[in-house]
mmCIF file of C-alpha atoms in Angstrom:
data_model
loop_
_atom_site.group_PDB
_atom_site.id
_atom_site.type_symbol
_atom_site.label_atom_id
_atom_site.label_comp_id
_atom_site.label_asym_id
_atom_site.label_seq_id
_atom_site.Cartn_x
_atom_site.Cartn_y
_atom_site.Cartn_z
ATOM 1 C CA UNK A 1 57.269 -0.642 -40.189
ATOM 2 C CA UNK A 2 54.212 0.238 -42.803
ATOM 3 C CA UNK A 3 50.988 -1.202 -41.301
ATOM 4 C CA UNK A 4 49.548 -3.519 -43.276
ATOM 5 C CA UNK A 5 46.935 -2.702 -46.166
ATOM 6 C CA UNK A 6 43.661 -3.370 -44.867
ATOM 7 C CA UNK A 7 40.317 -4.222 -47.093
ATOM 8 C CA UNK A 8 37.648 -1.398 -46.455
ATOM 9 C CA UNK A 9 35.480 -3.740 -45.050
ATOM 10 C CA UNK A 10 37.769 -4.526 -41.805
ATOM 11 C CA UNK A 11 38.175 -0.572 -42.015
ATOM 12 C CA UNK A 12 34.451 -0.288 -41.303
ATOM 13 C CA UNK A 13 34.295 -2.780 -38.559
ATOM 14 C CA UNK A 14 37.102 -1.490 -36.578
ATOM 15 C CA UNK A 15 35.509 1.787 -36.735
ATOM 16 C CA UNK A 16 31.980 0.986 -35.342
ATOM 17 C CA UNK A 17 34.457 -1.380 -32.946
ATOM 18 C CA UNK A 18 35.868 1.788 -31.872
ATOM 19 C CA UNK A 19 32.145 3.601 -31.518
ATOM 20 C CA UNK A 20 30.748 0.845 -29.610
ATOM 21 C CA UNK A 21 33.525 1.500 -26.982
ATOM 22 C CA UNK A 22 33.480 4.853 -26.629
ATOM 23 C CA UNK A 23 29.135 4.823 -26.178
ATOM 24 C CA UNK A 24 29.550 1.829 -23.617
ATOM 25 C CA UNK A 25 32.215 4.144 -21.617
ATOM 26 C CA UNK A 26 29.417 7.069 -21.771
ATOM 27 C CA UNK A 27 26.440 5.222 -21.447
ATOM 28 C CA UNK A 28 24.712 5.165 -18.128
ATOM 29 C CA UNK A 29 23.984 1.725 -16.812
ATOM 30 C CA UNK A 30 20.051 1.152 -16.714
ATOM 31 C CA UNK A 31 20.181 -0.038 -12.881
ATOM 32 C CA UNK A 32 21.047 3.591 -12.062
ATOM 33 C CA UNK A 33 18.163 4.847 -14.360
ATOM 34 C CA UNK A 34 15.154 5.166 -11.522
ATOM 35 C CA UNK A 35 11.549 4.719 -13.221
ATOM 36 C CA UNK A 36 9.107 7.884 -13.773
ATOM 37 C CA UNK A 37 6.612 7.864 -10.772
ATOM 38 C CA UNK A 38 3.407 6.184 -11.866
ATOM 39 C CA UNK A 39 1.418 8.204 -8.884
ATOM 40 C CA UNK A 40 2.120 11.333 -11.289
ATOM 41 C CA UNK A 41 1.160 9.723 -14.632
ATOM 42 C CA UNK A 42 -2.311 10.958 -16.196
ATOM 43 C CA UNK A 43 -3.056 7.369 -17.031
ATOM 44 C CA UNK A 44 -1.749 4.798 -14.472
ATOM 45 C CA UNK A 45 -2.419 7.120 -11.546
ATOM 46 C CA UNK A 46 -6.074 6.023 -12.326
ATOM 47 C CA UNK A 47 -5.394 2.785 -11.670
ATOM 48 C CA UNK A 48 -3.692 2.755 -8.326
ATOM 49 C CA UNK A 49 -3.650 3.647 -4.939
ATOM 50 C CA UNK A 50 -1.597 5.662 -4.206
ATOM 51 C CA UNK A 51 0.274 7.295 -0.516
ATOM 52 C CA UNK A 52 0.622 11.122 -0.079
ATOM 53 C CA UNK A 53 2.802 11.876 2.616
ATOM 54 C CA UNK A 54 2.814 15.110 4.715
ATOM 55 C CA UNK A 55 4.756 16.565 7.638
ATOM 56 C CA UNK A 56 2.904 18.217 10.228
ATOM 57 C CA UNK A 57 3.763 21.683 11.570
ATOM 58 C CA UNK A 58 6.382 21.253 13.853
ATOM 59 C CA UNK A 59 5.713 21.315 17.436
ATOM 60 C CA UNK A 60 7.189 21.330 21.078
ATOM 61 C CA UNK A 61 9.687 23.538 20.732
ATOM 62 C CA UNK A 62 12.315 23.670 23.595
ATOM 63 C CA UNK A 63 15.740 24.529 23.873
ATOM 64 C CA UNK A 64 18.360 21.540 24.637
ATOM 65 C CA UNK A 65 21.864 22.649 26.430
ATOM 66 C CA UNK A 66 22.412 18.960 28.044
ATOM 67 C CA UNK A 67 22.880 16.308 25.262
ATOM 68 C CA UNK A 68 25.768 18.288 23.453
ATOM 69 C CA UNK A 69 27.443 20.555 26.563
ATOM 70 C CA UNK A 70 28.255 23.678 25.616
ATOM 71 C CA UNK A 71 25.641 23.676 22.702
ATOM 72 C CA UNK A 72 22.235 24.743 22.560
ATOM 73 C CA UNK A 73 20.163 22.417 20.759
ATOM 74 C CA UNK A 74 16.557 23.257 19.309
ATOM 75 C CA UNK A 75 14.452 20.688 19.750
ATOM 76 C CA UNK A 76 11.072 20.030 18.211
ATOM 77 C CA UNK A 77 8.697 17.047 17.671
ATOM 78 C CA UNK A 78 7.226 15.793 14.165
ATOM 79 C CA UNK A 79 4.754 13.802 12.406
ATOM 80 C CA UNK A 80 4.524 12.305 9.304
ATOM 81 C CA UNK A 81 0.819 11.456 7.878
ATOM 82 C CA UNK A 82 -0.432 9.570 4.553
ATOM 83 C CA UNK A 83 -3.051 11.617 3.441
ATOM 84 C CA UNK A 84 -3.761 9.289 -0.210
ATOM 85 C CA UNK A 85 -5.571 6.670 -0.946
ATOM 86 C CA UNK A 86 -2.974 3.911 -0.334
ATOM 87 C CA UNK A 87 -0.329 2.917 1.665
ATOM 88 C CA UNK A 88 3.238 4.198 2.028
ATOM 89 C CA UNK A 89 4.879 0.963 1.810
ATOM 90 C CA UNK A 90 8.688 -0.124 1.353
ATOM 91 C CA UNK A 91 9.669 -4.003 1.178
ATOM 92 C CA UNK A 92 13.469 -4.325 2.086
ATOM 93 C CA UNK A 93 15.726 -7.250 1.293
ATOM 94 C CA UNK A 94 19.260 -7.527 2.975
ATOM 95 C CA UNK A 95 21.667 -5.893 0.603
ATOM 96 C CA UNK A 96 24.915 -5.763 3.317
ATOM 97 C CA UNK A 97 25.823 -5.864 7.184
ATOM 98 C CA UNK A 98 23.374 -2.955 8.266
ATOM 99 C CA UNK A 99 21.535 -2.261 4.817
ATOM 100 C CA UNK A 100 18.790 -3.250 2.579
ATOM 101 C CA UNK A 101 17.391 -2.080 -0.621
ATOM 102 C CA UNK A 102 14.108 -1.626 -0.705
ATOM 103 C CA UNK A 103 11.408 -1.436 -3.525
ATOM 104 C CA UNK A 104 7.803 0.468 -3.215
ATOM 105 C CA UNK A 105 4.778 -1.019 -3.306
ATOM 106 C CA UNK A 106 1.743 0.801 -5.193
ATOM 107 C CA UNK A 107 -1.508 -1.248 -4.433
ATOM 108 C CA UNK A 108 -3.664 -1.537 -7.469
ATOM 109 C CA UNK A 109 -7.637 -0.698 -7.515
ATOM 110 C CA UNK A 110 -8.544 -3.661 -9.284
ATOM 111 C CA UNK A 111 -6.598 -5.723 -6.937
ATOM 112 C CA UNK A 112 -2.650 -6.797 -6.463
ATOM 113 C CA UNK A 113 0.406 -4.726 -6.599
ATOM 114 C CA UNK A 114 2.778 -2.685 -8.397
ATOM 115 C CA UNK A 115 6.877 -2.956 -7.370
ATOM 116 C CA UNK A 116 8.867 0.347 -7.942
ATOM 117 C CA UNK A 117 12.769 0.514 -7.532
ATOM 118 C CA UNK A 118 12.931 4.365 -6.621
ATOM 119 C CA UNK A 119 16.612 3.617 -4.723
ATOM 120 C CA UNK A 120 15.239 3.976 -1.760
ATOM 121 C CA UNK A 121 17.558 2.301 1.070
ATOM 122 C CA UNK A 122 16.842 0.793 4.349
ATOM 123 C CA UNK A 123 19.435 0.741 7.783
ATOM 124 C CA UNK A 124 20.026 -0.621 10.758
ATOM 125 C CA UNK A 125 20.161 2.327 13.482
ATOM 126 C CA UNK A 126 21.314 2.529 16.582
ATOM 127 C CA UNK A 127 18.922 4.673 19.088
ATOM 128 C CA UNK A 128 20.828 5.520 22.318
ATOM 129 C CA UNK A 129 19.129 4.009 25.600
ATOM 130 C CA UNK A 130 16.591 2.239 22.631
ATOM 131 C CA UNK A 131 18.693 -0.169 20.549
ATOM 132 C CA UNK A 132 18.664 -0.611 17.411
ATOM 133 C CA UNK A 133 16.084 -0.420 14.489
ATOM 134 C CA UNK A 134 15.543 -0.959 10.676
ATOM 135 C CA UNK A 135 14.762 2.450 9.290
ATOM 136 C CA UNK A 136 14.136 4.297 5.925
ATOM 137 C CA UNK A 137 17.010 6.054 5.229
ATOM 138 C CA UNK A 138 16.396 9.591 4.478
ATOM 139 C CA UNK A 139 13.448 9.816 5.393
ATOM 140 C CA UNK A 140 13.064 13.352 6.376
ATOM 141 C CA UNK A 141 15.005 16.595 6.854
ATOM 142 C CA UNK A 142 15.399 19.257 9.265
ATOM 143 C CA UNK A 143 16.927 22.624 7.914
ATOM 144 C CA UNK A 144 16.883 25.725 9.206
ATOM 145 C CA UNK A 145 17.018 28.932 6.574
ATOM 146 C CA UNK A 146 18.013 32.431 8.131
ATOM 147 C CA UNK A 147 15.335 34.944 6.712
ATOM 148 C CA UNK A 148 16.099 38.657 5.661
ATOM 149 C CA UNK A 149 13.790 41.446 6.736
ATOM 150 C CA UNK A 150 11.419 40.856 4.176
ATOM 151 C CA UNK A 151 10.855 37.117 5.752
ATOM 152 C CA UNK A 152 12.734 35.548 2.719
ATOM 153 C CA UNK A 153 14.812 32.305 2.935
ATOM 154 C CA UNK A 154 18.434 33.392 2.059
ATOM 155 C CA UNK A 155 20.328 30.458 2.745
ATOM 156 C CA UNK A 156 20.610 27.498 5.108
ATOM 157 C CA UNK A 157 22.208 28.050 8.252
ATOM 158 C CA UNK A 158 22.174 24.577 9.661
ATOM 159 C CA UNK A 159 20.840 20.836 8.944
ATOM 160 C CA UNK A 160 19.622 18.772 11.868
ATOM 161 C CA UNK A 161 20.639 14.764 12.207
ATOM 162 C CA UNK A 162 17.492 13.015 12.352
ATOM 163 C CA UNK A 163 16.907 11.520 8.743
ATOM 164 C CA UNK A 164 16.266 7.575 9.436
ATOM 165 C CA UNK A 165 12.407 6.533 10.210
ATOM 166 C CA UNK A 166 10.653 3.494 10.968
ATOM 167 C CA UNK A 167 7.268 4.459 9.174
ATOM 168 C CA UNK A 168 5.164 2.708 10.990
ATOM 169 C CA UNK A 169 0.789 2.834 11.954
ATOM 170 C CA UNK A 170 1.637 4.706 15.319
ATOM 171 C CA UNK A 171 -1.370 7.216 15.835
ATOM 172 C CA UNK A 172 -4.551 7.157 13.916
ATOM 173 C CA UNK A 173 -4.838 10.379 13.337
ATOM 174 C CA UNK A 174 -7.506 10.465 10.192
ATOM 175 C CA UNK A 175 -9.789 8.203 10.745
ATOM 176 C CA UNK A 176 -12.478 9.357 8.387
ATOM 177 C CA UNK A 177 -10.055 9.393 5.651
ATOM 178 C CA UNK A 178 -11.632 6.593 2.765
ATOM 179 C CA UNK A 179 -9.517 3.210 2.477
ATOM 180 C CA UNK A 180 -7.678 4.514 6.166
ATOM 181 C CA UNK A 181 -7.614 0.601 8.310
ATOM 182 C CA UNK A 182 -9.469 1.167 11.670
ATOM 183 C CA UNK A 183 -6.935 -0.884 13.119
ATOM 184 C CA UNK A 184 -2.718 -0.777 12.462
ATOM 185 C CA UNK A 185 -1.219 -2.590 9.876
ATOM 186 C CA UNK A 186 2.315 -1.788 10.034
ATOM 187 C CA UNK A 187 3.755 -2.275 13.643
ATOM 188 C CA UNK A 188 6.603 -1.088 15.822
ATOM 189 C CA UNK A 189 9.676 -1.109 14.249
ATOM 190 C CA UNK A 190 11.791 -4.133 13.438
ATOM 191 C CA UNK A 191 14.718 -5.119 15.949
ATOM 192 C CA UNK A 192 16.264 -7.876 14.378
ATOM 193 C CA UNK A 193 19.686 -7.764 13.354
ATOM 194 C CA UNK A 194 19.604 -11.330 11.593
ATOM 195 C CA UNK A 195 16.319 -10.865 9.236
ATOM 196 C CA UNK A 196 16.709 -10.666 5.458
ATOM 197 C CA UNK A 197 13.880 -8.745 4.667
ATOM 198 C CA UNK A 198 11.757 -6.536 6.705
ATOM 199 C CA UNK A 199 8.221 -4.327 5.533
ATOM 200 C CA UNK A 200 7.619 -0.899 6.570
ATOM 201 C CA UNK A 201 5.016 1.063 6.223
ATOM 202 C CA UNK A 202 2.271 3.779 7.089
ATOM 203 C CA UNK A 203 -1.894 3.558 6.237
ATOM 204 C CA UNK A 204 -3.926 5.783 5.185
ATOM 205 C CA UNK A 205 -5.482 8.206 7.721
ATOM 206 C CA UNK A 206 -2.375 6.897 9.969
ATOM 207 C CA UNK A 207 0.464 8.526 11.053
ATOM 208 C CA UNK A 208 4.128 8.685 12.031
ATOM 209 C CA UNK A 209 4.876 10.328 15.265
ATOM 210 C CA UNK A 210 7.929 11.191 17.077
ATOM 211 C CA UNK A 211 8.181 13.936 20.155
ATOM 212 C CA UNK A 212 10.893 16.458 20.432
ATOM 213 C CA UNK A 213 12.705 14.715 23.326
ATOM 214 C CA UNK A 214 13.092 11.616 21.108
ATOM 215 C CA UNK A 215 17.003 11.327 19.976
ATOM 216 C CA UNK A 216 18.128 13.883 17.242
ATOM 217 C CA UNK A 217 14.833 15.925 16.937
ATOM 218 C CA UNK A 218 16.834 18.818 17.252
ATOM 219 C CA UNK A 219 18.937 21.779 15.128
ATOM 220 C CA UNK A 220 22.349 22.805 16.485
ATOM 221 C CA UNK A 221 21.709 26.599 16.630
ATOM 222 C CA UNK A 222 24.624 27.563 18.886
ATOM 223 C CA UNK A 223 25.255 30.735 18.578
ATOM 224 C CA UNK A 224 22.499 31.920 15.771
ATOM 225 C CA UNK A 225 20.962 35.242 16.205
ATOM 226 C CA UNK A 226 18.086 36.919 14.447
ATOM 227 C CA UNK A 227 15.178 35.237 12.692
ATOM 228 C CA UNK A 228 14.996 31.780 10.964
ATOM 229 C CA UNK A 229 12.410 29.217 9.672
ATOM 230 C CA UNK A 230 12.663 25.689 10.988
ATOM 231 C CA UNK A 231 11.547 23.660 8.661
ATOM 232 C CA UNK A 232 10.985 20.048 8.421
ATOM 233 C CA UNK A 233 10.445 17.767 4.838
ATOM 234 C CA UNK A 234 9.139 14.029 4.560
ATOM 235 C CA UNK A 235 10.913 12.005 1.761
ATOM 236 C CA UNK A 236 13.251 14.829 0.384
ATOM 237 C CA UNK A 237 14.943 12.578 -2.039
ATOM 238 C CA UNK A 238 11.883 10.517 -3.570
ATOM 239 C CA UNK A 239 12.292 7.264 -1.940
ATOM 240 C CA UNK A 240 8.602 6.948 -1.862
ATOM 241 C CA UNK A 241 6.017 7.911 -5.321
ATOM 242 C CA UNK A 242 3.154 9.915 -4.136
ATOM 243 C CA UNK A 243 0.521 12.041 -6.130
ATOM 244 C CA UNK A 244 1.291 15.262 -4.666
ATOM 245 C CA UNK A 245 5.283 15.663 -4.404
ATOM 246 C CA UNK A 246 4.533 19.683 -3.789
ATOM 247 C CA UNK A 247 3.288 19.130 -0.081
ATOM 248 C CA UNK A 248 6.027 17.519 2.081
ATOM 249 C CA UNK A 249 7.490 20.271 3.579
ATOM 250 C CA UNK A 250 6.500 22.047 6.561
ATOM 251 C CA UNK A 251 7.465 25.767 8.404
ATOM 252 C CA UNK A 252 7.653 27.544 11.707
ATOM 253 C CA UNK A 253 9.194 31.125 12.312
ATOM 254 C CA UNK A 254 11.533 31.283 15.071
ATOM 255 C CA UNK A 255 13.759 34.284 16.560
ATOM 256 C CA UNK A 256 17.410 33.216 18.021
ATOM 257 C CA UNK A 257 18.442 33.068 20.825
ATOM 258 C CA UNK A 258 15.083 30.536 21.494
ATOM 259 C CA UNK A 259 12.828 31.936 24.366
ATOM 260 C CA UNK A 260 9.284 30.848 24.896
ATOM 261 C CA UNK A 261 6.714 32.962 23.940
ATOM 262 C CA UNK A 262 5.312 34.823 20.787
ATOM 263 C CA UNK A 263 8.091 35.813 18.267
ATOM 264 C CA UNK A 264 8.617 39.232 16.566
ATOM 265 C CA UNK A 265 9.804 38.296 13.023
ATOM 266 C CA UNK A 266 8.950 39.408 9.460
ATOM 267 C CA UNK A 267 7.013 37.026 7.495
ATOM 268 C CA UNK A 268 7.236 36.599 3.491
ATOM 269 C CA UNK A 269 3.255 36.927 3.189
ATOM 270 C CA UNK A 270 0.869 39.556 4.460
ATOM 271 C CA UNK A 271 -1.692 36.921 5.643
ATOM 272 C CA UNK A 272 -0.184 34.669 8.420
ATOM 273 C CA UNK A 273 -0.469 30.899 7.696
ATOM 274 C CA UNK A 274 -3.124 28.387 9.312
ATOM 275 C CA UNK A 275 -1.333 26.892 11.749
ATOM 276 C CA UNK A 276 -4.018 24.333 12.126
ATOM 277 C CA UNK A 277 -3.501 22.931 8.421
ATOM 278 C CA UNK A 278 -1.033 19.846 8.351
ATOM 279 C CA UNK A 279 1.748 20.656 6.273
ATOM 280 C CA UNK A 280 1.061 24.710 6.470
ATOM 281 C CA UNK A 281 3.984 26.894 7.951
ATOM 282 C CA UNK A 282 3.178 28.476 11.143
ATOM 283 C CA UNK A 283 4.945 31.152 13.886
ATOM 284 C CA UNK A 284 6.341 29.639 17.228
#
């Protein structure tokens, strides 16, 4: 059958019909779009306060051949410190059985607050012998690069499993640091598994701190030889806006199989790092 002569107008309409489809099937929904980070912004960095997380140099080091027989686990401890000039600071609402989705919030100078979806995600953990916790879900990452004979990272070897964290005021750490509370503001973690929202949080001049002996502060490195950096990063996927995104990331040199002691590797800088910095890399 002959289809049916149709007037150029109804031509036209079925054709931008037609486009409107096709862009609605390409077009990425605006929920999934995450705002730029104000923190970084020339202008409206001026207005807020904003956190700046770091991870200390690792520390503690000691080798683990108990919680996983026939393993040998490298275990070290960590801390994560706000070095800006306001709080890191997630507000979580129940979003399913075990999760929540969380917003940011950026404290302004001139008083109140600024909400941020960055898609960061809260979850109920389980801690062996501990129970269980609401945590910021990737909060940090353990990796552990093997390095040539130059001292240069050429690939990861393994990934540890500790990335859930309370953040929390635990030690104060910096207390000469301006706008850091002399006192905690953002307690022990929460242990309710019937609460619908839940704040976490670390001050200023406050820090995060959790010793190698603590579950899953460790790096499988069963049957690694040679020399590797350990290396441990706060926030690697942005759940939190800070003003300096370039410092969360922290390095120690280690030779396989772990013995105590100093370690004879290469490094990928004539001048050995200041171990004393926080966030600097270091030799172990």
């Amino acid at each position: 059958m002959n289809d049916p002569v149709r007037h150029p107008f109804q031509t036209l309409l079925l054709a931008v019909s037609a486009s409107a489809t096709v862009l609605a099937a390409l077009a990425v929904p605006v929920s999934a779009a995450r705002p730029a980070n104000p923190c970084l912004d020339v202008v409206q960095r001026k207005q807020l306060h904003c956190p700046d997380l770091i991870m200390k140099r690792p520390f503690g080091f000691q080798l683990d051949p108990l919680t996983r027989p026939g393993h040998a686990l490298l275990r070290a401890g960590n801390s994560i410190d706000n070095v800006g000039t306001g709080p890191a600071e997630l507000f979580g609402v129940r979003s399913g059985a075990r999760t929540m989705k969380a917003r940011q919030r950026i404290y302004r100078k001139r008083g109140g607050r600024l909400g941020v979806s960055t898609g960061a995600q809260l979850t109920f953990k389980f801690v062996p012998q501990r129970g269980s916790y609401w945590k910021f879900l990737h909060a940090a990452q353990f990796d552990l690069y093997r390095l040539d004979s130059r001292g240069r990272r050429v690939g990861r070897a393994r990934r540890g499993p500790k990335v859930s964290y309370c953040l929390r005021d635990l030690v104060h750490s910096r207390p000469g640091r301006a706008r850091s509370p002399r006192t905690f503001v953002y307690p022990a973690c929460n242990m309710s598994p019937r609460t619908q929202k839940v704040t976490l949080g670390t001050s200023v001049g406050w820090s995060d701190v959790y010793p190698p002996a603590y579950p899953e502060q460790w790096i499988d490195v069963t049957g690694l030889r040679g020399c590797f950096a350990y290396v441990e990063t706060v926030d690697p996927r942005n759940g939190i806006y800070e003003s300096n995104e370039s410092n969360n990331s922290s390095t120690v040199v280690v030779r396989l199989p772990f013995r105590k002691g100093p370690q004879r590797c290469p490094t990928a800088s004539r001048r050995a790092p200041d171990a004393t910095s926080p966030g600097s890399g270091g030799y172990y």
